[in-house]
CSV table of C-alpha atoms in Angstrom, one decimal:
chain,number,residue,atom,x,y,z
A,1,UNK,CA,39.1,139.7,10.3
A,2,UNK,CA,42.1,141.8,10.8
A,3,UNK,CA,42.6,145.4,9.8
A,4,UNK,CA,44.8,144.7,6.7
A,5,UNK,CA,42.0,142.4,5.2
A,6,UNK,CA,39.4,145.0,5.8
A,7,UNK,CA,41.7,147.7,4.2
A,8,UNK,CA,42.2,145.4,1.2
A,9,UNK,CA,38.5,144.8,0.7
A,10,UNK,CA,37.7,148.5,0.9
A,11,UNK,CA,40.4,149.2,-1.7
A,12,UNK,CA,38.9,146.3,-3.9
A,13,UNK,CA,35.5,148.0,-3.8
A,14,UNK,CA,36.8,151.4,-4.5
A,15,UNK,CA,38.4,150.0,-7.6
A,16,UNK,CA,35.2,148.3,-8.6
A,17,UNK,CA,33.2,151.4,-8.1
A,18,UNK,CA,35.5,153.3,-10.4
A,19,UNK,CA,35.5,150.6,-13.1
A,20,UNK,CA,31.7,150.3,-12.9
A,21,UNK,CA,31.6,154.0,-13.8
A,22,UNK,CA,34.3,153.6,-16.6
A,23,UNK,CA,36.8,156.0,-15.0
A,24,UNK,CA,40.4,155.8,-15.3
A,25,UNK,CA,42.5,156.3,-12.2
A,26,UNK,CA,43.3,159.8,-13.6
A,27,UNK,CA,39.7,160.6,-14.1
A,28,UNK,CA,38.9,159.7,-10.5
A,29,UNK,CA,41.9,161.7,-9.2
A,30,UNK,CA,40.8,164.7,-10.9
A,31,UNK,CA,37.1,164.3,-9.8
A,32,UNK,CA,38.2,163.7,-6.1
A,33,UNK,CA,40.6,166.5,-6.2
A,34,UNK,CA,43.4,164.1,-5.0
A,35,UNK,CA,46.6,162.8,-6.6
A,36,UNK,CA,46.9,159.9,-8.8
A,37,UNK,CA,49.1,158.2,-6.2
A,38,UNK,CA,46.1,158.8,-3.6
A,39,UNK,CA,43.8,156.9,-5.9
A,40,UNK,CA,46.4,154.1,-6.4
A,41,UNK,CA,47.1,154.0,-2.6
A,42,UNK,CA,43.2,153.8,-1.9
A,43,UNK,CA,42.7,151.0,-4.3
A,44,UNK,CA,45.5,149.3,-2.7
A,45,UNK,CA,43.9,149.5,0.7
A,46,UNK,CA,46.5,151.9,2.1
A,47,UNK,CA,45.0,155.2,2.3
A,48,UNK,CA,43.7,157.7,4.8
A,49,UNK,CA,40.0,158.4,5.8
A,50,UNK,CA,39.9,161.9,4.2
A,51,UNK,CA,41.2,160.4,0.9
A,52,UNK,CA,38.4,157.7,1.1
A,53,UNK,CA,35.8,160.3,1.8
A,54,UNK,CA,36.9,162.4,-1.1
A,55,UNK,CA,37.0,159.5,-3.6
A,56,UNK,CA,33.7,158.0,-2.4
A,57,UNK,CA,32.0,161.3,-2.6
A,58,UNK,CA,33.4,161.7,-6.2
A,59,UNK,CA,32.1,158.1,-7.0
A,60,UNK,CA,28.7,158.9,-5.5
A,61,UNK,CA,29.1,156.1,-2.8
A,62,UNK,CA,29.7,158.3,0.3
A,63,UNK,CA,26.4,156.8,1.8
A,64,UNK,CA,28.1,153.5,1.8
A,65,UNK,CA,30.8,154.8,4.3
A,66,UNK,CA,28.2,156.7,6.3
A,67,UNK,CA,26.3,153.4,6.7
A,68,UNK,CA,29.2,151.9,8.7
A,69,UNK,CA,28.7,154.6,11.3
A,70,UNK,CA,25.0,155.0,12.2
A,71,UNK,CA,24.1,157.6,14.5
A,72,UNK,CA,23.1,156.0,17.9
A,73,UNK,CA,22.0,159.1,19.7
A,74,UNK,CA,21.9,159.3,23.4
A,75,UNK,CA,21.2,155.9,25.1
A,76,UNK,CA,17.9,155.7,27.1
A,77,UNK,CA,19.8,155.0,30.3
A,78,UNK,CA,21.8,158.2,29.8
A,79,UNK,CA,18.6,160.1,29.4
A,80,UNK,CA,17.3,158.7,32.7
A,81,UNK,CA,20.5,159.7,34.5
A,82,UNK,CA,20.5,163.3,33.4
A,83,UNK,CA,17.6,165.0,31.6
A,84,UNK,CA,19.6,168.2,31.0
A,85,UNK,CA,23.2,167.0,30.2
A,86,UNK,CA,24.5,164.6,27.4
A,87,UNK,CA,27.3,162.4,28.3
A,88,UNK,CA,30.6,163.8,26.9
A,89,UNK,CA,33.2,161.2,28.5
A,90,UNK,CA,33.3,157.6,29.0
A,91,UNK,CA,33.6,156.5,32.8
A,92,UNK,CA,36.4,154.0,31.9
A,93,UNK,CA,34.6,151.3,33.9
A,94,UNK,CA,33.6,149.0,31.0
A,95,UNK,CA,36.5,147.0,29.5
A,96,UNK,CA,36.7,146.2,25.8
A,97,UNK,CA,37.2,142.4,25.0
A,98,UNK,CA,39.6,142.0,21.7
A,99,UNK,CA,37.5,141.5,18.7
A,100,UNK,CA,37.2,138.0,17.2
A,101,UNK,CA,38.1,137.3,13.6
A,102,UNK,CA,34.7,137.1,12.1
A,103,UNK,CA,33.9,137.9,8.5
A,104,UNK,CA,32.4,141.4,7.9
A,105,UNK,CA,29.0,141.3,6.2
A,106,UNK,CA,29.2,144.1,3.8
């Protein structure tokens, strides 16, 4: 799934959360302390992360965003390598393969 499709889905969900709470875009803008245009852009899937954070907090759905980024902590291998230091940088030895076009399951 490409990034434009993911952005559109996020915008649709923000709109549905707002409608489920019977809020106008103006009401949500006031609650989230963002502009009306920021709400319209977010619902259109064209916004910034700070705007989505403010809107989702106002709607009571910030946990949905946080669930997408679970805390993995320090890996057991890293703990074995150094019991006193946490890794702060990647070695650059691992190469990332391009993502496939799978559907997201959320």
